[in-house]
Coordinates of C-alpha atoms in Angstrom, one line a residue:
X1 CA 310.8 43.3 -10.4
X2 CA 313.2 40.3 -10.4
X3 CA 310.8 38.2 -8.4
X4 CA 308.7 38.8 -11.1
X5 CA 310.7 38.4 -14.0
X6 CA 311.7 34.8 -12.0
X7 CA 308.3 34.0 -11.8
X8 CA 307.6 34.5 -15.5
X9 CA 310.7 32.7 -16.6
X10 CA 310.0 29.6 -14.4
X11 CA 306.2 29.7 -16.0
X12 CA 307.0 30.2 -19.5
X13 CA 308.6 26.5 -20.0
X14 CA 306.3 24.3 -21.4
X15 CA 305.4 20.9 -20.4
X16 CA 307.5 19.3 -22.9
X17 CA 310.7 21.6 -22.0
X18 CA 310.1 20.7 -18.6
X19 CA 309.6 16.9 -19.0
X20 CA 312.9 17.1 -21.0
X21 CA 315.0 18.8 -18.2
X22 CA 313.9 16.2 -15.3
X23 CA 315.9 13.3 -15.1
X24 CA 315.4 10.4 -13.1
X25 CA 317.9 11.0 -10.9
X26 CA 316.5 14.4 -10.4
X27 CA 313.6 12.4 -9.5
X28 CA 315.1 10.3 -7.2
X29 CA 317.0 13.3 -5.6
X30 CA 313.2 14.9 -5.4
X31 CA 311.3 12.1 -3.3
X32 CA 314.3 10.5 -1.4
X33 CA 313.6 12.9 1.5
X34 CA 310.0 11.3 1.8
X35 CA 307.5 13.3 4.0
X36 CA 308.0 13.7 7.4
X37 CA 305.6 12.4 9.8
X38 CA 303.8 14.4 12.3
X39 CA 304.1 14.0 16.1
X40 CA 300.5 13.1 16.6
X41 CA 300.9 10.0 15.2
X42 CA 302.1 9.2 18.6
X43 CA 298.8 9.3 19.7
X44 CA 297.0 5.4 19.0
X45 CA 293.6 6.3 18.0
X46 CA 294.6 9.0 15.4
X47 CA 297.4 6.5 14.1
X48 CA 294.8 3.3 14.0
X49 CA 292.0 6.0 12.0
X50 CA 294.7 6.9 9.4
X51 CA 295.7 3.3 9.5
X52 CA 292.6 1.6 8.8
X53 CA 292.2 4.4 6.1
X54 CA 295.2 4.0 4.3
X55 CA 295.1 0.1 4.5
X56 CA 291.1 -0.1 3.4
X57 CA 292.3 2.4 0.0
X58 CA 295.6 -0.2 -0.9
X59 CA 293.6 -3.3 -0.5
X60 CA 291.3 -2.6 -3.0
X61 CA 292.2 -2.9 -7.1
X62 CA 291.6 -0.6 -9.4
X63 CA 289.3 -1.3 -12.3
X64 CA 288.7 -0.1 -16.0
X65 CA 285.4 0.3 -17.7
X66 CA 283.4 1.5 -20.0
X67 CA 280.0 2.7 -20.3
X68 CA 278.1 1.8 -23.9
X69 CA 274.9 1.7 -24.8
X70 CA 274.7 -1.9 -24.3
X71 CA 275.8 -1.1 -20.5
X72 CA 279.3 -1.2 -19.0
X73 CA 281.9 -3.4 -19.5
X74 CA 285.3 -4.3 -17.8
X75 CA 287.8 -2.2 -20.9
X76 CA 290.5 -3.9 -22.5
X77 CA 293.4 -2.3 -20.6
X78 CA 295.4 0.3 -21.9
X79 CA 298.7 1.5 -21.4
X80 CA 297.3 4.3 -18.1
X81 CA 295.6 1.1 -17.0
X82 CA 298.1 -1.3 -17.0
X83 CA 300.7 1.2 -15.5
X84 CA 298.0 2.1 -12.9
X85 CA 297.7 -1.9 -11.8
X86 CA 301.4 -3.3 -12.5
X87 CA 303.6 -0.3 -10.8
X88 CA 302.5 3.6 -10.3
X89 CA 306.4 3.9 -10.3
X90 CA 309.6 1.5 -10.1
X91 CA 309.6 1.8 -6.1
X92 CA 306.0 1.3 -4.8
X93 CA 303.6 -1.4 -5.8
X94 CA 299.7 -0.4 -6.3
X95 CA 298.6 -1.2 -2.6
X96 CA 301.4 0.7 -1.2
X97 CA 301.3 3.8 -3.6
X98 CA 297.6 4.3 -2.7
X99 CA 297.8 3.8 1.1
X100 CA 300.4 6.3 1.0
X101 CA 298.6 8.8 -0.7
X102 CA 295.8 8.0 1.6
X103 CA 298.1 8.1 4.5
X104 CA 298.9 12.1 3.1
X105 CA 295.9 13.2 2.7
X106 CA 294.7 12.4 6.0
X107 CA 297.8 13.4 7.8
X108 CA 298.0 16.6 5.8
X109 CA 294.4 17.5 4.5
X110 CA 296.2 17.2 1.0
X111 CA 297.8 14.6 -1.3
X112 CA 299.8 15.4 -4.4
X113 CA 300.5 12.7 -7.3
X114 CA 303.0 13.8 -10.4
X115 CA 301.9 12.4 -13.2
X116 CA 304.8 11.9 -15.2
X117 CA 304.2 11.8 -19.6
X118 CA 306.2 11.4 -22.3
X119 CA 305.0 11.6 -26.2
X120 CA 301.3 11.2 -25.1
X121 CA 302.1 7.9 -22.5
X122 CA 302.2 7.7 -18.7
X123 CA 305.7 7.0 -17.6
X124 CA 305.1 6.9 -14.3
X125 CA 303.5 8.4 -11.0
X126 CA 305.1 10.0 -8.0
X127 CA 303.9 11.1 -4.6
X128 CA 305.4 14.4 -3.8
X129 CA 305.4 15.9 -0.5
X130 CA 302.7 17.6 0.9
X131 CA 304.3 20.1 2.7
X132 CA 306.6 21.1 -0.1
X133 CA 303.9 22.2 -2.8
X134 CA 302.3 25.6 -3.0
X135 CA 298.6 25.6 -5.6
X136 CA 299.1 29.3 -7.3
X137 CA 295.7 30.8 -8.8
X138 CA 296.8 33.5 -11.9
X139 CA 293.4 35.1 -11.2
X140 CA 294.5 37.9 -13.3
X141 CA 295.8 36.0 -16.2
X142 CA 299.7 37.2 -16.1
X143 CA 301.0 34.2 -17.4
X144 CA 298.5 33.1 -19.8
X145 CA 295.1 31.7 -19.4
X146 CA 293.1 33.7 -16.7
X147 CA 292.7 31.8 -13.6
X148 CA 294.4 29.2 -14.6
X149 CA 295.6 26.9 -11.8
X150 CA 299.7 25.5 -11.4
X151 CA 301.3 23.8 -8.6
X152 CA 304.6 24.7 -7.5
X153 CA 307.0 22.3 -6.0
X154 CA 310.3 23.7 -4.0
X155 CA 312.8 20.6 -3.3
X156 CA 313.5 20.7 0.6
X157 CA 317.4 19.7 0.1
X158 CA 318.3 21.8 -2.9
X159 CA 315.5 24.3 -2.8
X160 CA 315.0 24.2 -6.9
X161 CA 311.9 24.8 -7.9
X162 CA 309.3 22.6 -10.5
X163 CA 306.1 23.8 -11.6
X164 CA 303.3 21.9 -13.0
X165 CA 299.8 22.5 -14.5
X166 CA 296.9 21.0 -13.0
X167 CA 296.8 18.2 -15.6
X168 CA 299.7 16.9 -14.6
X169 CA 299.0 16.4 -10.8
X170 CA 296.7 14.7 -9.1
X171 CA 294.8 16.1 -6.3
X172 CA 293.2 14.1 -3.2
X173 CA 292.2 16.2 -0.5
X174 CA 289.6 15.4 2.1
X175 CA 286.0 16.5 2.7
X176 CA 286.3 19.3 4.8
X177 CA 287.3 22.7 3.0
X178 CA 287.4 26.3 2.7
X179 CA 287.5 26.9 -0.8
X180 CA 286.6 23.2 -2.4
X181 CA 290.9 23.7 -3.6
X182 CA 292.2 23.0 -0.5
X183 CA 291.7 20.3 2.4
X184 CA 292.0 20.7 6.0
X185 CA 293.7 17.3 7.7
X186 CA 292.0 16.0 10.8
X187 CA 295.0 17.1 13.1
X188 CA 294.2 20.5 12.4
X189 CA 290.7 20.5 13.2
X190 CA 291.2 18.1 16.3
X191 CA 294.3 19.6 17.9
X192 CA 293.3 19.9 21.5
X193 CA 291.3 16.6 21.5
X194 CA 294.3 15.0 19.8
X195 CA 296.6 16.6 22.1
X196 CA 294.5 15.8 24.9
X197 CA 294.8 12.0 24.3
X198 CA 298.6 12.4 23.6
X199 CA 298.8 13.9 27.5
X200 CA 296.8 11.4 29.4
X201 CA 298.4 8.7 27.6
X202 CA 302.1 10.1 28.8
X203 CA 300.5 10.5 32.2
X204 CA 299.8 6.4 31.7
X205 CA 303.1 6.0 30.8
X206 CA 304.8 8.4 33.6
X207 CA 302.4 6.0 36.1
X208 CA 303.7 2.9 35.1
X209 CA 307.3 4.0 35.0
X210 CA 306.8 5.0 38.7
X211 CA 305.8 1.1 39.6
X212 CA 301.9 2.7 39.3
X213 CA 302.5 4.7 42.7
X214 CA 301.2 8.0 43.1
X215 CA 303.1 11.0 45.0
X216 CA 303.7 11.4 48.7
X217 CA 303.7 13.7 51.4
X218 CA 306.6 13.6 54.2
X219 CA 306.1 14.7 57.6
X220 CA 308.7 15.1 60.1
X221 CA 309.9 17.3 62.6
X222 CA 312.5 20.3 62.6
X223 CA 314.0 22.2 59.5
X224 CA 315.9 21.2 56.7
X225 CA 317.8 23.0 54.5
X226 CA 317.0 22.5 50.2
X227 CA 320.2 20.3 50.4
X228 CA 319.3 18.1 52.6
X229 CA 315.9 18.2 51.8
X230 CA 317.1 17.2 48.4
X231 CA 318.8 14.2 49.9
X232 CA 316.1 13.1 51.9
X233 CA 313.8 12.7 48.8
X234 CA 316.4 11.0 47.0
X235 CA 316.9 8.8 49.2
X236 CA 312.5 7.7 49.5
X237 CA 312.3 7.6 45.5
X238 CA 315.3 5.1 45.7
X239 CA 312.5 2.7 47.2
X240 CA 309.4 4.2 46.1
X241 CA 310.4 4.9 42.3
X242 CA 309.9 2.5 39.3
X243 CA 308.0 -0.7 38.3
X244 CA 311.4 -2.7 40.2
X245 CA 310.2 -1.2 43.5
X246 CA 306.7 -2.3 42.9
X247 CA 305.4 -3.9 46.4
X248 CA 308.4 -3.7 48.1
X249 CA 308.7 -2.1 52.0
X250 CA 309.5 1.6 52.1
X251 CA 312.2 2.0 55.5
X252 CA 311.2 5.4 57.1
X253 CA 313.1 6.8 60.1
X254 CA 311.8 7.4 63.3
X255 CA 309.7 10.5 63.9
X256 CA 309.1 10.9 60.2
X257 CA 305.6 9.6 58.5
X258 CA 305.1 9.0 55.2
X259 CA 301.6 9.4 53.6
X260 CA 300.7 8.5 49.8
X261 CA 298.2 11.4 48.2
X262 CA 296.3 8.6 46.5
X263 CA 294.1 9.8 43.4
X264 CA 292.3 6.8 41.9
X265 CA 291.8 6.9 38.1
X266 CA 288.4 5.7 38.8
X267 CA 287.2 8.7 40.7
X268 CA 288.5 11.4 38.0
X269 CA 286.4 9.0 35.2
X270 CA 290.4 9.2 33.6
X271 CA 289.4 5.9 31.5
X272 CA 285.6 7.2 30.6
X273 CA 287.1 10.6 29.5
X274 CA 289.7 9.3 27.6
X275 CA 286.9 6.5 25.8
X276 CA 285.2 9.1 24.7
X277 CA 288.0 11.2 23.0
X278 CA 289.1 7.9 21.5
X279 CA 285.7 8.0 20.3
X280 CA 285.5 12.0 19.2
X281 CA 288.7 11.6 17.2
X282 CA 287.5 8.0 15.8
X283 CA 284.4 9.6 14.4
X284 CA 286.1 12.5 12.8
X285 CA 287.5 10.4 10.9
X286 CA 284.1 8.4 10.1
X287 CA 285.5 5.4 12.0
X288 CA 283.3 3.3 13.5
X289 CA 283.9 2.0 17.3
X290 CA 284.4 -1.6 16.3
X291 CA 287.6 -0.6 14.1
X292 CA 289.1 0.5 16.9
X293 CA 288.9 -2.3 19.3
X294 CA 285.2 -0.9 20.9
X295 CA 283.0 -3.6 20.9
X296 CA 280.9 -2.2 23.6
X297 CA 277.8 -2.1 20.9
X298 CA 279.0 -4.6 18.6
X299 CA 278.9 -8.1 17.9
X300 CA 279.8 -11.2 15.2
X301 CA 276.6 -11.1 14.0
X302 CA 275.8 -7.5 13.0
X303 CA 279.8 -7.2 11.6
X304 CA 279.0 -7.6 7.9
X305 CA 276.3 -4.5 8.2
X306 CA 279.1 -2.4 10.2
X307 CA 281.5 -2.9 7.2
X308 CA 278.3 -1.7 4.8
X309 CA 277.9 1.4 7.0
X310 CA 281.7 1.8 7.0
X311 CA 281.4 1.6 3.1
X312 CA 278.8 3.9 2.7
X313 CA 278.9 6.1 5.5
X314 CA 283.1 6.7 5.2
X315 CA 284.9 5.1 1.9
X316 CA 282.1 6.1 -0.4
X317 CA 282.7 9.6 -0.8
X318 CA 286.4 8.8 -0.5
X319 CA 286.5 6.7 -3.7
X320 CA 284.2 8.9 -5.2
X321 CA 286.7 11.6 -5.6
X322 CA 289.8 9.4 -6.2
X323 CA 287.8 7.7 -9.1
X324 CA 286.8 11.3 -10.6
X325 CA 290.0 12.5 -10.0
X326 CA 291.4 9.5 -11.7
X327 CA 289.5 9.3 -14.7
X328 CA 289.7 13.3 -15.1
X329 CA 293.5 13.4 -15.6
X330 CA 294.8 10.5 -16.9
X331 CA 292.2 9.9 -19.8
X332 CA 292.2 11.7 -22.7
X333 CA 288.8 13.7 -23.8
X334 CA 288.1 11.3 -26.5
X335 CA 288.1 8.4 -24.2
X336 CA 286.4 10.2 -21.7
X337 CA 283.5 11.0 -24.6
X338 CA 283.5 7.6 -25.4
X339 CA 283.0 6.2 -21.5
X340 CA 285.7 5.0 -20.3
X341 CA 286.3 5.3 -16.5
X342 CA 288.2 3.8 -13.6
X343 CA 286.5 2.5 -10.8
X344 CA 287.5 1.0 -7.4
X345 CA 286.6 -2.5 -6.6
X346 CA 284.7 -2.9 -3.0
X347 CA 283.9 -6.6 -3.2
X348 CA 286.8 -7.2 -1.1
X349 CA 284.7 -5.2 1.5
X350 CA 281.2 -5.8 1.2
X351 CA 282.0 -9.9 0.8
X352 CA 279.9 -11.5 3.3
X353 CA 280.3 -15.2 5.1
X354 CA 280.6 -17.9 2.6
X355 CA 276.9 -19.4 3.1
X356 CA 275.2 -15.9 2.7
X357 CA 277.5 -14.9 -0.4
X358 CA 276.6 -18.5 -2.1
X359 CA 273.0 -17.7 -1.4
X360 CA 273.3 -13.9 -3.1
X361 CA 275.2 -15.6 -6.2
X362 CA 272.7 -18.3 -6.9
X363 CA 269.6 -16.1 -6.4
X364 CA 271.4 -13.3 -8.6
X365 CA 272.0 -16.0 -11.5
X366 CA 268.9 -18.1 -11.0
X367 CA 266.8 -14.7 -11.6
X368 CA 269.1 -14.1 -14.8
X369 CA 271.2 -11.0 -12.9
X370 CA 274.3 -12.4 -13.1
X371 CA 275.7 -14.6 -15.7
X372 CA 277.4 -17.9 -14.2
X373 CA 280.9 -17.0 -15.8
X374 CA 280.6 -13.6 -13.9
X375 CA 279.0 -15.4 -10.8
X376 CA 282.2 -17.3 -10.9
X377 CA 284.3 -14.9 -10.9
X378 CA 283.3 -12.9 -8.5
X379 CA 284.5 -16.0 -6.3
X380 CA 287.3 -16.0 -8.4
X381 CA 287.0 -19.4 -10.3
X382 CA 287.3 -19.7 -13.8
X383 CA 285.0 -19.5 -16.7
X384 CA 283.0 -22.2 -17.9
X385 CA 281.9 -23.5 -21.4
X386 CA 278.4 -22.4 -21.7
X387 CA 278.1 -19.8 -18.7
X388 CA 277.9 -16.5 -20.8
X389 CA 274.2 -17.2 -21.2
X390 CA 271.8 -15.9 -18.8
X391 CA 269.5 -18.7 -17.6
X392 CA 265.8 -18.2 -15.4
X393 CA 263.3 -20.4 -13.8
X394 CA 261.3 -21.9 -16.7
X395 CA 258.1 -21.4 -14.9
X396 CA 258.2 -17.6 -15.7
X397 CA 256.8 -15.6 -18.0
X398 CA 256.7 -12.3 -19.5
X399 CA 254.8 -9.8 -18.2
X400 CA 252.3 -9.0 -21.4
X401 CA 251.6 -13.0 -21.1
X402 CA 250.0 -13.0 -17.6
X403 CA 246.8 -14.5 -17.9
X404 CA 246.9 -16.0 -21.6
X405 CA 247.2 -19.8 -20.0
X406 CA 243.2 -18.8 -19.4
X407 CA 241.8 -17.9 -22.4
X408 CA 243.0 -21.0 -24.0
X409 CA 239.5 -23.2 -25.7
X410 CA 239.5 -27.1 -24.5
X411 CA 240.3 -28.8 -27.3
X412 CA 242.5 -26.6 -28.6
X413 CA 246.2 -26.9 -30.3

């Protein structure tokens, strides 16, 4: 009945009471700890996918529009906005808040942002843990709204306890889930093949530390006893052991042979085995081989259609959600009615050599697409007097009009 009673206590404060009793060196007491990092980062392909992820999400800006009926339009920026592309929070600038958050929800199948109000403005946003918050369902509507959803957050150093409602946090997960609540990180569903990698690559490491020689069998004649058995291999790995020893001349007494038990790599297909779990763990995480140094089936000249299929195949769906997510929580309903969104900008990924992305720019303004102002800036020059207009070929006309030039009479007007 107390746990009870605890619970109910620590859900009846509202938002505002809440807000009121954080301060922000409660704050800093909550996220000083930072999130701990799993061993399989240890392992190079799982580090380089969560890598390129994390660094592909905080290289790209986020944008505000709005959808009217005249089309959409880059939004004059309000105060979400401009706290969203100046500084999510006075420690982490844009690029590194989102590559973190990235970097979570990879790592941990879930990512948690605080969004922190006051009065009706965004004060800042903070990255909590993944491993210290707990999503509670009240499915049967004990402490208010029936199936509501709250997330509950439980310091690690001084075990007190903060609750939020859904509004207030910001949930990335990845694509692969149970319930479509909760995300399942990549290490979880990989853990063998992951673990698999981790071992050959400290067998690697064991086999260059032994100057890349490979165990021994020594024959002599009589009986030892575990002493001086222990001795006698001492005294072989003396000259045998290490990258020092590498090539040197291994003195073995008379009536005693030595012979290596040589196992090549090559004939165990170590490096082909070990490719392809690079590979299996790679696409898990919709990597393609070329991010990860396999250029087997790659070359320059097909790169800028690998970084489409990268866009399309694995950051689409990614930015989907955090955009949606986004735009969800931190606009109000009224601006949401009225369209305003935020969206991701991808021309940093999709830009293409300088020849072919002059060639796309001039078609798209020569055909009236783009506008030369927004041609420009796309390259990032500035606007010009004049270039708001669109402009086309002279030579065309309107559709309706085919065929008029023909019915003209000679010696007409």
């Amino acid at each position: 009945m107390k746990l009870v009673d605890g619970i109910k206590n620590l859900f009846s404060t509202t938002n505002e009471t809440q807000e009121s009793r954080i301060t922000m060196d409660e704050i800093i007491e909550m996220f000083k700890g930072g999130t701990v990092l799993g061993e399989n980062l240890s392992e190079v392909t799982y580090f380089t996918c969560i890598k390129m992820l994390s660094e592909s999400l905080g290289k790209l800006s986020l944008k505000f529009y709005q959808d009217t009926d005249e089309g959409v339009k880059r939004a004059k920026s309000n105060q979400v906005a401009q706290r969203l592309k100046i500084r999510p929070n006075p420690y982490m600038t844009p690029s590194t808040f989102w590559a973190t958050v990235e970097f979570n929800k990879n790592q941990y199948g879930n990512a948690y942002v605080w969004t922190r109000w006051h009065k009706g403005n965004l004060q800042d946003l903070w990255i909590l843990p993944p491993n210290s918050v707990q999503i509670l369902i009240d499915n049967a509507g004990i402490f208010g709204k029936s199936n509501a959803m709250y997330y509950l957050y439980e310091d690690p150093e001084t075990n007190k306890k903060y609750k939020f409602n859904h509004k207030e946090i910001l949930h990335f997960k990845t694509g692969t889930s149970r319930d479509g609540i909760t995300g399942l990180s990549v290490q979880q569903i990989l853990a063998s093949t992951v673990e698999g990698n981790k071992s050959s690559q400290s067998f690697m490491n064991h086999l260059y530390k032994s100057g890349l020689t490979a165990k021994a069998a020594l024959e002599y004649t009589g009986d030892l006893n575990k002493e001086a058995k222990k001795k006698l291999v001492k005294g072989f790995e003396e000259f045998s052991s290490g990258s020092e020893n590498a090539g040197k001349i291994i003195p073995v007494p008379l009536g005693m042979k030595l012979t290596p038990l040589d196992i090549k790599l090559t004939d165990s297909q170590f490096f082909e085995l070990k490719k392809y779990s690079s590979l299996q763990i790679a696409a898990a995480f919709g990597i393609k081989p070329n991010h990860i140094n396999d250029y087997e089936k790659s070359s320059y000249s097909n790169s800028e259609m690998q970084n489409l299929s990268f866009y399309v195949d694995t950051l689409l769906f990614i930015l989907k959600q955090y955009e949606e997510e986004i735009s969800y929580k931190l606009l109000s309903d009224d601006e949401q009615k009225k369209g305003y969104y935020f969206k991701f900008n991808v021309n940093s990924i999709l830009r293409a050599d300088v020849k072919t992305q002059m060639e796309s720019l001039a078609a798209g303004v020569n055909n009236g697409i783009y506008l030369i102002n927004e041609a420009r800036s796309y390259i990032d020059l500035p606007k010009v007097e004049g270039g708001d207009k669109p402009i086309v070929n002279g030579n065309y006309i309107p559709l309706k009009q085919v065929g008029n030039q023909y019915n003209k009479k000679k010696g007409g007007d």
